[in-house]
Short mmCIF file of C-alpha atoms in Angstrom, two decimals:
data_model
loop_
_atom_site.label_atom_id
_atom_site.label_comp_id
_atom_site.label_asym_id
_atom_site.label_seq_id
_atom_site.Cartn_x
_atom_site.Cartn_y
_atom_site.Cartn_z
CA UNK E 565 28.04 -1.29 40.62
CA UNK E 566 28.65 1.97 42.44
CA UNK E 567 28.45 5.39 40.85
CA UNK E 568 31.29 7.88 40.66
CA UNK E 569 29.31 10.27 42.90
CA UNK E 570 28.83 7.56 45.52
CA UNK E 571 32.54 6.69 45.46
CA UNK E 572 33.50 10.34 45.85
CA UNK E 573 31.04 10.70 48.73
CA UNK E 574 32.42 7.65 50.54
CA UNK E 575 36.03 8.74 50.15
CA UNK E 576 35.15 12.12 51.67
CA UNK E 577 33.33 10.30 54.49
CA UNK E 578 36.41 8.18 55.20
CA UNK E 579 38.61 11.26 55.32
CA UNK E 580 36.21 12.96 57.73
CA UNK E 581 36.15 9.92 60.01
CA UNK E 582 39.94 9.64 60.06
CA UNK E 583 40.41 13.37 60.75
CA UNK E 584 37.84 13.49 63.58
CA UNK E 585 39.11 11.44 66.53
CA UNK E 586 37.17 13.57 69.04
CA UNK E 587 34.04 15.78 68.99
CA UNK E 588 36.33 18.82 69.04
CA UNK E 589 38.05 17.74 65.84
CA UNK E 590 34.73 16.77 64.23
CA UNK E 591 33.24 20.23 64.87
CA UNK E 592 36.41 21.93 63.63
CA UNK E 593 36.29 19.91 60.41
CA UNK E 594 32.56 20.56 59.92
CA UNK E 595 33.09 24.29 60.46
CA UNK E 596 35.88 24.35 57.85
CA UNK E 597 33.65 22.59 55.35
CA UNK E 598 30.80 25.01 56.04
CA UNK E 599 33.01 28.05 55.65
CA UNK E 600 34.28 26.72 52.32
CA UNK E 601 30.64 26.86 51.16
CA UNK E 602 29.83 30.36 52.34
CA UNK E 603 28.58 29.74 55.88
CA UNK E 604 29.46 32.49 58.36
CA UNK E 605 30.23 31.84 62.01
CA UNK E 606 28.06 33.74 64.49
CA UNK E 607 29.04 34.84 67.99
CA UNK E 608 26.24 34.19 70.49
CA UNK E 609 27.42 37.08 72.66
CA UNK E 610 26.86 39.58 69.83
CA UNK E 611 23.74 40.95 68.12
CA UNK E 612 22.86 39.00 64.99
CA UNK E 613 21.80 40.59 61.71
CA UNK E 614 20.54 37.73 59.58
CA UNK E 615 19.70 38.03 55.90
CA UNK E 616 17.15 35.93 54.07
CA UNK E 617 19.10 33.36 52.11
CA UNK E 618 22.08 33.73 54.46
CA UNK E 619 24.18 30.79 55.62
CA UNK E 620 25.39 30.66 59.22
CA UNK E 621 26.71 28.40 61.94
CA UNK E 622 27.24 28.48 65.72
CA UNK E 623 29.44 26.34 67.95
CA UNK E 624 29.45 25.78 71.69
CA UNK E 625 32.25 24.24 73.74
CA UNK E 626 33.96 23.49 70.40
CA UNK E 627 32.07 20.17 70.50
CA UNK E 628 28.50 21.01 69.38
CA UNK E 629 27.47 22.84 66.22
CA UNK E 630 24.29 24.22 64.68
CA UNK E 631 24.40 25.25 61.01
CA UNK E 632 21.45 26.84 59.22
CA UNK E 633 20.18 28.73 56.24
CA UNK E 634 17.65 31.48 56.88
CA UNK E 635 14.69 31.04 54.58
CA UNK E 636 11.07 32.15 54.62
CA UNK E 637 10.15 31.86 58.28
CA UNK E 638 6.45 31.26 57.62
CA UNK E 639 7.46 27.91 56.09
CA UNK E 640 9.03 26.72 59.35
CA UNK E 641 12.26 24.76 59.64
CA UNK E 642 13.54 21.58 58.01
CA UNK E 643 15.88 20.12 60.61
CA UNK E 644 18.11 17.09 60.94
CA UNK E 645 20.08 16.17 64.02
CA UNK E 646 22.96 13.91 65.00
CA UNK E 647 25.61 13.75 67.72
CA UNK E 648 29.36 14.31 67.67
CA UNK E 649 30.38 12.05 70.57
CA UNK E 650 31.15 8.33 70.64
CA UNK E 651 31.87 5.87 73.46
CA UNK E 652 35.57 6.02 74.31
CA UNK E 653 38.20 6.07 77.04
CA UNK E 654 38.78 9.55 78.51
CA UNK E 655 41.86 10.56 80.47
CA UNK E 656 41.33 11.19 84.18
CA UNK E 657 42.47 14.56 85.63
CA UNK E 658 45.41 12.97 87.47
CA UNK E 659 46.02 9.95 85.26
CA UNK E 660 49.65 9.01 85.96
CA UNK E 661 50.11 5.40 87.09
CA UNK E 662 53.68 4.18 87.73
CA UNK E 663 53.57 0.41 88.13
CA UNK E 664 56.35 -2.15 87.63
CA UNK E 665 58.38 0.41 85.67
CA UNK E 666 55.60 1.04 83.15
CA UNK E 667 53.84 4.34 82.59
CA UNK E 668 50.09 3.85 82.40
CA UNK E 669 47.31 6.43 82.28
CA UNK E 670 44.10 6.12 84.21
CA UNK E 671 40.98 6.42 82.09
CA UNK E 672 37.25 6.74 82.59
CA UNK E 673 34.79 4.95 80.32
CA UNK E 674 32.69 7.49 78.42
CA UNK E 675 29.28 6.19 77.36
CA UNK E 676 28.25 2.59 76.82
CA UNK E 677 31.51 1.38 75.31
CA UNK E 678 31.96 -2.26 74.28
CA UNK E 679 35.25 -2.75 76.14
CA UNK E 680 36.65 -6.07 74.90
CA UNK E 681 37.57 -4.76 71.42
CA UNK E 682 39.81 -2.08 73.00
CA UNK E 683 42.39 -4.68 73.98
CA UNK E 684 45.47 -5.17 71.77
CA UNK E 685 44.74 -2.16 69.56
CA UNK E 686 47.22 0.54 68.56
CA UNK E 687 45.95 3.60 70.42
CA UNK E 688 46.60 7.31 70.06
CA UNK E 689 45.45 10.30 72.09
CA UNK E 690 43.62 13.47 71.01
CA UNK E 691 41.44 16.27 72.35
CA UNK E 692 41.52 19.78 73.79
CA UNK E 693 44.07 21.27 76.16
CA UNK E 694 43.70 24.49 78.16
CA UNK E 695 46.92 26.24 79.07
CA UNK E 696 48.45 29.40 80.47
CA UNK E 697 50.37 31.48 77.95
CA UNK E 698 53.73 33.08 78.57
CA UNK E 699 51.90 36.42 78.90
CA UNK E 700 49.59 35.06 81.61
CA UNK E 701 46.46 34.55 79.45
CA UNK E 702 44.20 31.49 79.29
CA UNK E 703 44.16 29.73 75.92
CA UNK E 704 43.22 26.38 74.43
CA UNK E 705 44.25 24.21 71.51
CA UNK E 706 43.47 20.88 69.90
CA UNK E 707 46.11 18.19 69.84
CA UNK E 708 46.34 14.80 68.16
CA UNK E 709 49.35 12.51 68.55
CA UNK E 710 48.24 10.80 65.31
CA UNK E 711 50.56 7.84 65.84
CA UNK E 712 50.20 4.82 68.10
CA UNK E 713 51.48 5.72 71.57
CA UNK E 714 49.64 3.21 73.78
CA UNK E 715 48.17 -0.26 74.05
CA UNK E 716 45.94 -2.23 76.45
CA UNK E 717 47.46 -5.73 76.33
CA UNK E 718 45.24 -8.74 76.96
CA UNK E 719 46.13 -11.19 79.70
CA UNK E 720 47.61 -14.31 78.07
CA UNK E 721 45.29 -17.31 78.03
CA UNK E 722 47.98 -19.33 79.82
CA UNK E 723 47.30 -17.18 82.90
CA UNK E 724 43.51 -17.44 82.61
CA UNK E 725 42.43 -20.72 81.09
CA UNK E 726 38.76 -19.81 81.39
CA UNK E 727 39.16 -16.56 79.42
CA UNK E 728 37.04 -17.70 76.47
CA UNK E 729 34.23 -18.74 78.78
CA UNK E 730 33.85 -16.20 81.53
CA UNK E 731 36.44 -13.41 81.46
CA UNK E 732 34.98 -10.08 82.48
CA UNK E 733 36.49 -6.61 82.19
CA UNK E 734 36.94 -4.50 85.30
CA UNK E 735 37.27 -0.96 83.90
CA UNK E 736 39.22 0.32 86.92
CA UNK E 737 41.78 -2.50 86.94
CA UNK E 738 42.05 -3.81 83.39
CA UNK E 739 41.91 -0.93 80.91
CA UNK E 740 44.58 1.65 81.83
CA UNK E 741 46.70 1.80 78.65
CA UNK E 742 50.48 1.29 78.75
CA UNK E 743 52.45 4.15 77.18
CA UNK E 744 56.10 3.48 77.94
CA UNK E 745 58.73 1.88 80.13
CA UNK E 746 60.45 3.91 82.84
CA UNK E 747 63.66 3.71 84.78
CA UNK E 748 63.53 2.22 88.25
CA UNK E 749 62.83 5.52 90.04
CA UNK E 750 61.64 7.53 87.02
CA UNK E 751 58.33 9.35 87.09
CA UNK E 752 56.34 11.00 84.27
CA UNK E 753 54.07 14.03 84.39
CA UNK E 754 51.23 14.17 81.88
CA UNK E 755 50.96 17.95 81.88
CA UNK E 756 54.63 18.24 80.98
CA UNK E 757 54.14 15.74 78.15
CA UNK E 758 51.12 17.70 76.89
CA UNK E 759 53.08 20.96 76.99
CA UNK E 760 55.71 19.33 74.79
CA UNK E 761 53.02 18.10 72.41
CA UNK E 762 51.43 21.55 72.16
CA UNK E 763 54.79 22.99 71.17
CA UNK E 764 55.25 20.23 68.60
CA UNK E 765 51.90 21.17 67.07
CA UNK E 766 52.83 24.84 66.74
CA UNK E 767 51.65 26.42 69.99
CA UNK E 768 54.70 28.50 70.88
CA UNK E 769 53.37 30.50 73.85
CA UNK E 770 52.69 27.67 76.30
CA UNK E 771 53.80 28.34 79.87
CA UNK E 772 51.79 25.72 81.77
CA UNK E 773 49.13 23.13 80.97
CA UNK E 774 46.12 23.62 83.24
CA UNK E 775 43.38 21.18 82.21
CA UNK E 776 42.45 18.88 79.33
CA UNK E 777 39.70 16.78 77.74
CA UNK E 778 41.54 13.95 75.99
CA UNK E 779 40.43 10.58 74.62
CA UNK E 780 42.22 7.50 73.37
CA UNK E 781 41.31 6.26 69.91
CA UNK E 782 42.23 3.46 67.52
CA UNK E 783 44.83 4.50 64.95
CA UNK E 784 43.53 2.10 62.29
CA UNK E 785 41.84 4.26 59.67
CA UNK E 786 38.45 3.79 58.07
CA UNK E 787 38.37 1.29 55.21
CA UNK E 788 36.14 -0.07 52.47
CA UNK E 789 36.17 -3.85 52.83
CA UNK E 790 34.35 -6.97 51.66
CA UNK E 791 34.80 -9.36 48.77
CA UNK E 792 32.87 -6.92 46.59
CA UNK E 793 33.74 -3.77 48.61
CA UNK E 794 30.30 -3.70 50.23
CA UNK E 795 31.18 -2.37 53.66
CA UNK E 796 32.79 0.57 55.43
CA UNK E 797 34.55 -0.16 58.71
CA UNK E 798 35.67 2.58 61.08
CA UNK E 799 35.68 3.91 64.59
CA UNK E 800 33.00 6.44 65.52
CA UNK E 801 30.46 5.59 62.81
CA UNK E 802 28.03 6.13 65.68
CA UNK E 803 27.48 8.98 65.06
CA UNK E 804 29.96 10.83 62.84
CA UNK E 805 28.38 8.96 59.93
CA UNK E 806 25.15 10.90 60.46
CA UNK E 807 27.01 14.17 61.10
CA UNK E 808 28.70 13.88 57.71
CA UNK E 809 25.51 12.88 55.89
CA UNK E 810 23.58 15.79 57.42
CA UNK E 811 26.40 18.24 56.67
CA UNK E 812 26.62 17.30 53.00
CA UNK E 813 22.83 17.39 52.60
CA UNK E 814 22.63 20.86 54.14
CA UNK E 815 25.42 22.19 51.92
CA UNK E 816 24.06 20.66 48.72
CA UNK E 817 20.54 21.99 49.36
CA UNK E 818 21.54 25.49 50.51
CA UNK E 819 20.67 27.20 47.21
CA UNK E 820 17.47 25.21 46.66
CA UNK E 821 15.60 25.64 49.95
CA UNK E 822 12.81 28.17 50.45
CA UNK E 823 12.33 27.19 54.10
CA UNK E 824 14.99 27.62 56.74
CA UNK E 825 17.17 24.50 57.03
CA UNK E 826 19.04 23.41 60.13
CA UNK E 827 21.68 20.84 61.02
CA UNK E 828 22.27 20.32 64.75
CA UNK E 829 25.06 18.05 65.98
CA UNK E 830 25.14 17.81 69.77
CA UNK E 831 27.78 16.50 72.11
CA UNK E 832 27.02 14.22 75.10
CA UNK E 833 24.29 12.07 73.51
CA UNK E 834 26.09 8.93 74.66
CA UNK E 835 25.78 10.01 78.30
CA UNK E 836 22.19 11.26 78.30
CA UNK E 837 22.34 14.66 76.55
CA UNK E 838 21.84 16.66 79.75
CA UNK E 839 24.49 19.36 79.44
CA UNK E 840 24.88 22.93 78.22
CA UNK E 841 25.75 21.60 74.76
CA UNK E 842 23.63 18.43 74.74
CA UNK E 843 20.24 17.97 73.14
CA UNK E 844 18.56 18.42 76.52
CA UNK E 845 20.26 21.79 76.96
CA UNK E 846 19.04 25.15 75.63
CA UNK E 847 21.35 25.53 72.63
CA UNK E 848 19.03 24.61 69.76
CA UNK E 849 15.95 26.44 71.06
CA UNK E 850 18.00 29.55 71.80
CA UNK E 851 19.32 29.65 68.23
CA UNK E 852 15.92 29.01 66.63
CA UNK E 853 14.38 31.81 68.70
CA UNK E 854 17.07 34.19 67.49
CA UNK E 855 16.51 33.21 63.86
CA UNK E 856 12.86 34.19 64.26
CA UNK E 857 12.12 37.87 64.76
CA UNK E 858 9.44 37.61 67.47
CA UNK E 859 8.20 35.01 69.98
CA UNK E 860 4.96 34.78 68.01
CA UNK E 861 6.87 34.06 64.81
CA UNK E 862 8.88 31.36 66.59
CA UNK E 863 5.78 29.62 67.92
CA UNK E 864 4.13 29.70 64.49
CA UNK E 865 7.29 28.40 62.81
CA UNK E 866 7.40 25.43 65.17
CA UNK E 867 4.02 24.25 63.89
CA UNK E 868 5.50 24.02 60.38
CA UNK E 869 8.74 22.33 61.47
CA UNK E 870 9.87 18.72 61.17
CA UNK E 871 13.00 17.23 62.75
CA UNK E 872 14.72 14.10 61.40
CA UNK E 873 16.94 12.60 64.09
CA UNK E 874 19.65 10.57 62.34
CA UNK E 875 21.51 7.98 64.36
CA UNK E 876 22.72 4.46 63.66
CA UNK E 877 20.43 1.42 63.65
CA UNK E 878 21.18 -2.18 64.59
CA UNK E 879 21.64 -4.22 61.43
CA UNK E 880 20.62 -7.85 61.87
CA UNK E 881 23.76 -9.85 62.69
CA UNK E 882 23.65 -13.27 60.97
CA UNK E 883 25.38 -14.89 63.98
CA UNK E 884 22.91 -13.37 66.45
CA UNK E 885 19.70 -13.11 64.43
CA UNK E 886 17.60 -14.09 67.44
CA UNK E 887 18.43 -10.72 69.02
CA UNK E 888 16.04 -9.08 66.53
CA UNK E 889 12.28 -9.23 66.13
CA UNK E 890 11.59 -11.64 63.27
CA UNK E 891 9.94 -9.00 61.08
CA UNK E 892 12.30 -6.14 61.90
CA UNK E 893 15.86 -7.10 61.02
CA UNK E 894 17.44 -4.29 58.94
CA UNK E 895 19.93 -5.35 56.26
CA UNK E 896 23.04 -3.34 55.46
CA UNK E 897 22.92 -1.68 52.03
CA UNK E 898 19.15 -2.10 51.77
CA UNK E 899 18.05 1.35 52.85
CA UNK E 900 17.62 3.74 55.74
CA UNK E 901 15.89 2.38 58.84
CA UNK E 902 12.80 4.02 60.35
CA UNK E 903 13.09 3.41 64.11
CA UNK E 904 9.86 2.94 66.06
CA UNK E 905 9.19 2.34 69.75
CA UNK E 906 5.72 2.33 71.28
CA UNK E 907 7.14 3.64 74.58
CA UNK E 908 8.58 6.77 72.94
CA UNK E 909 12.24 5.82 73.16
CA UNK E 910 12.18 6.90 69.52
CA UNK E 911 10.19 9.95 68.46
CA UNK E 912 8.75 8.46 65.27
CA UNK E 913 4.98 8.28 64.87
CA UNK E 914 2.85 7.15 61.96
CA UNK E 915 2.69 10.68 60.49
CA UNK E 916 6.43 11.32 60.46
CA UNK E 917 7.18 7.77 59.30
CA UNK E 918 4.77 8.23 56.40
CA UNK E 919 6.53 11.48 55.45
CA UNK E 920 9.89 9.74 55.36
CA UNK E 921 8.57 6.83 53.30
CA UNK E 922 7.14 9.37 50.85
CA UNK E 923 10.56 11.06 50.63
CA UNK E 924 12.15 7.67 49.92
CA UNK E 925 9.61 7.04 47.17
CA UNK E 926 10.46 10.38 45.58
CA UNK E 927 14.13 9.37 45.55
CA UNK E 928 13.31 5.80 44.43
CA UNK E 929 15.14 4.66 47.55
CA UNK E 930 14.44 1.74 49.85
CA UNK E 931 13.67 2.03 53.55
CA UNK E 932 13.34 -0.46 56.37
CA UNK E 933 11.82 -0.61 59.85
CA UNK E 934 13.32 -1.43 63.22
CA UNK E 935 11.58 -2.07 66.49
CA UNK E 936 13.24 -3.84 69.38
CA UNK E 937 12.17 -7.29 70.52
CA UNK E 938 9.27 -6.95 72.96
CA UNK E 939 11.27 -8.74 75.67
CA UNK E 940 14.30 -6.44 75.36
CA UNK E 941 15.00 -2.85 76.41
CA UNK E 942 15.32 -0.11 73.82
CA UNK E 943 17.97 2.58 73.50
CA UNK E 944 17.15 6.17 72.63
CA UNK E 945 18.41 9.19 70.69
CA UNK E 946 18.22 12.99 70.60
CA UNK E 947 14.86 12.60 68.80
CA UNK E 948 12.51 12.27 71.81
CA UNK E 949 14.48 14.93 73.70
CA UNK E 950 14.19 17.45 70.87
CA UNK E 951 10.53 16.65 70.32
CA UNK E 952 9.83 17.14 74.02
CA UNK E 953 11.81 20.38 74.27
CA UNK E 954 10.38 22.06 71.16
CA UNK E 955 7.05 20.32 70.63
CA UNK E 956 7.81 19.62 66.96
CA UNK E 957 7.06 16.71 64.66
CA UNK E 958 10.04 14.36 64.83
CA UNK E 959 11.13 10.99 63.55
CA UNK E 960 14.10 8.76 64.27
CA UNK E 961 15.99 7.08 61.48
CA UNK E 962 19.39 5.43 61.15
CA UNK E 963 21.71 3.50 58.90
CA UNK E 964 22.08 -0.24 59.62
CA UNK E 965 25.33 -0.96 61.45
CA UNK E 966 27.21 -3.90 62.96
CA UNK E 967 29.14 -3.63 66.23
CA UNK E 968 27.58 -0.42 67.53
CA UNK E 969 29.67 1.05 70.39
CA UNK E 970 32.64 -1.14 69.52
CA UNK E 971 36.02 0.44 68.81
CA UNK E 972 35.32 -0.49 65.18
CA UNK E 973 31.87 -0.52 63.57
CA UNK E 974 30.59 -1.57 60.14
CA UNK E 975 28.07 -0.01 57.75
CA UNK E 976 27.27 -0.24 54.03
CA UNK E 977 28.73 1.67 51.07
CA UNK E 978 25.30 2.50 49.61
CA UNK E 979 23.31 3.65 52.62
CA UNK E 980 25.02 6.92 53.58
CA UNK E 981 25.04 8.33 50.05
CA UNK E 982 21.41 7.37 49.53
CA UNK E 983 20.37 9.00 52.81
CA UNK E 984 22.20 12.20 51.87
CA UNK E 985 20.02 12.48 48.78
CA UNK E 986 16.85 11.82 50.80
CA UNK E 987 17.75 14.51 53.33
CA UNK E 988 18.60 16.92 50.53
CA UNK E 989 15.09 16.44 49.15
CA UNK E 990 13.70 16.95 52.65
CA UNK E 991 15.59 20.24 53.05
CA UNK E 992 14.25 21.44 49.71
CA UNK E 993 10.56 20.84 50.59
CA UNK E 994 8.62 24.07 50.37
CA UNK E 995 5.52 22.49 51.93
CA UNK E 996 4.82 19.13 53.48
CA UNK E 997 2.56 16.79 51.45
CA UNK E 998 -0.24 16.64 54.02
#
């Protein structure tokens, strides 16, 4: 039996997922939600005048965001982090392919995408476009076709009888989506098509499209499924799920926190985080230093700071249970997962794990553990990067998920709402219990 609050939370999550096909759209939607709850956008090029109890946020590249409340600086920061990007297919700069009277667009694989599920899906296109205005100025805008405009058809099994045994995907040859049919000598120009789309979306001063950052996405919306409605399926659960959970926790705790609270959602985690707006860049440290009034105050605040890195965790798949360590197979809808790796691929240690288990006990919530099989490699998150950059206590957690990095992933209806309450309690901690 689910509560009314949990149902409301999940419906808002589904709406956020559907409205955020790219990191640009996700940050725009998060900023709108923050502003509706009294958060003020700051300009990094201007002098800041922060008030105790104030609510603020900063964006970079329109794809990364840091939101915070300014509390008592001697108490340090309560921080949670996630990432806005997901594996996808990004349009190449000169993408037009005219083959056999079909218009296809060349794409580059972004991140560690599971490619097979991209075939035979109804795809749309969204992202940011930079253009020249009719008055000669540079400008940019977000676009989203919203409807299915492309498909990557599979090769029929009649033409590849071994497809179910050994078919592999060549990303250069096999994944350019088909958008339309053309006349025998007809050619299409993507920048002309994008100019038309900008005008359709209300940008009336477009003279010429210059550059773009556009991604294909699956048009099938997020859903609650299962015989007893146990699961949520959607694209981009990794990691918009954590972005939404962190956002709601920050907003709900804003009036209850004595310490400064921070939500950081970085772009480019799926490709290593080394960018101006990634976790390995200077964005977070720069903002924290500006919240503090002196370098000494910043260094002292870091000693009282804890970061919870929230990303997805691999739920044990009943068809592939041998891919998990026998004692560490997280179950969907049975609690947040504490992620541990002895080789520091996750930032969790015994101290930060104990803190999180204590928080779960306070909320009467379950938690689980994940560590990779000893004979398998381990992924990583923004947790170790942030810990290494700032020297702060950090732990990695996640919600159990099926199909991570697929075009469609699966999580549980209970886990996200439960984690939001745990993080809210974390944000409201005046002092740590040790």
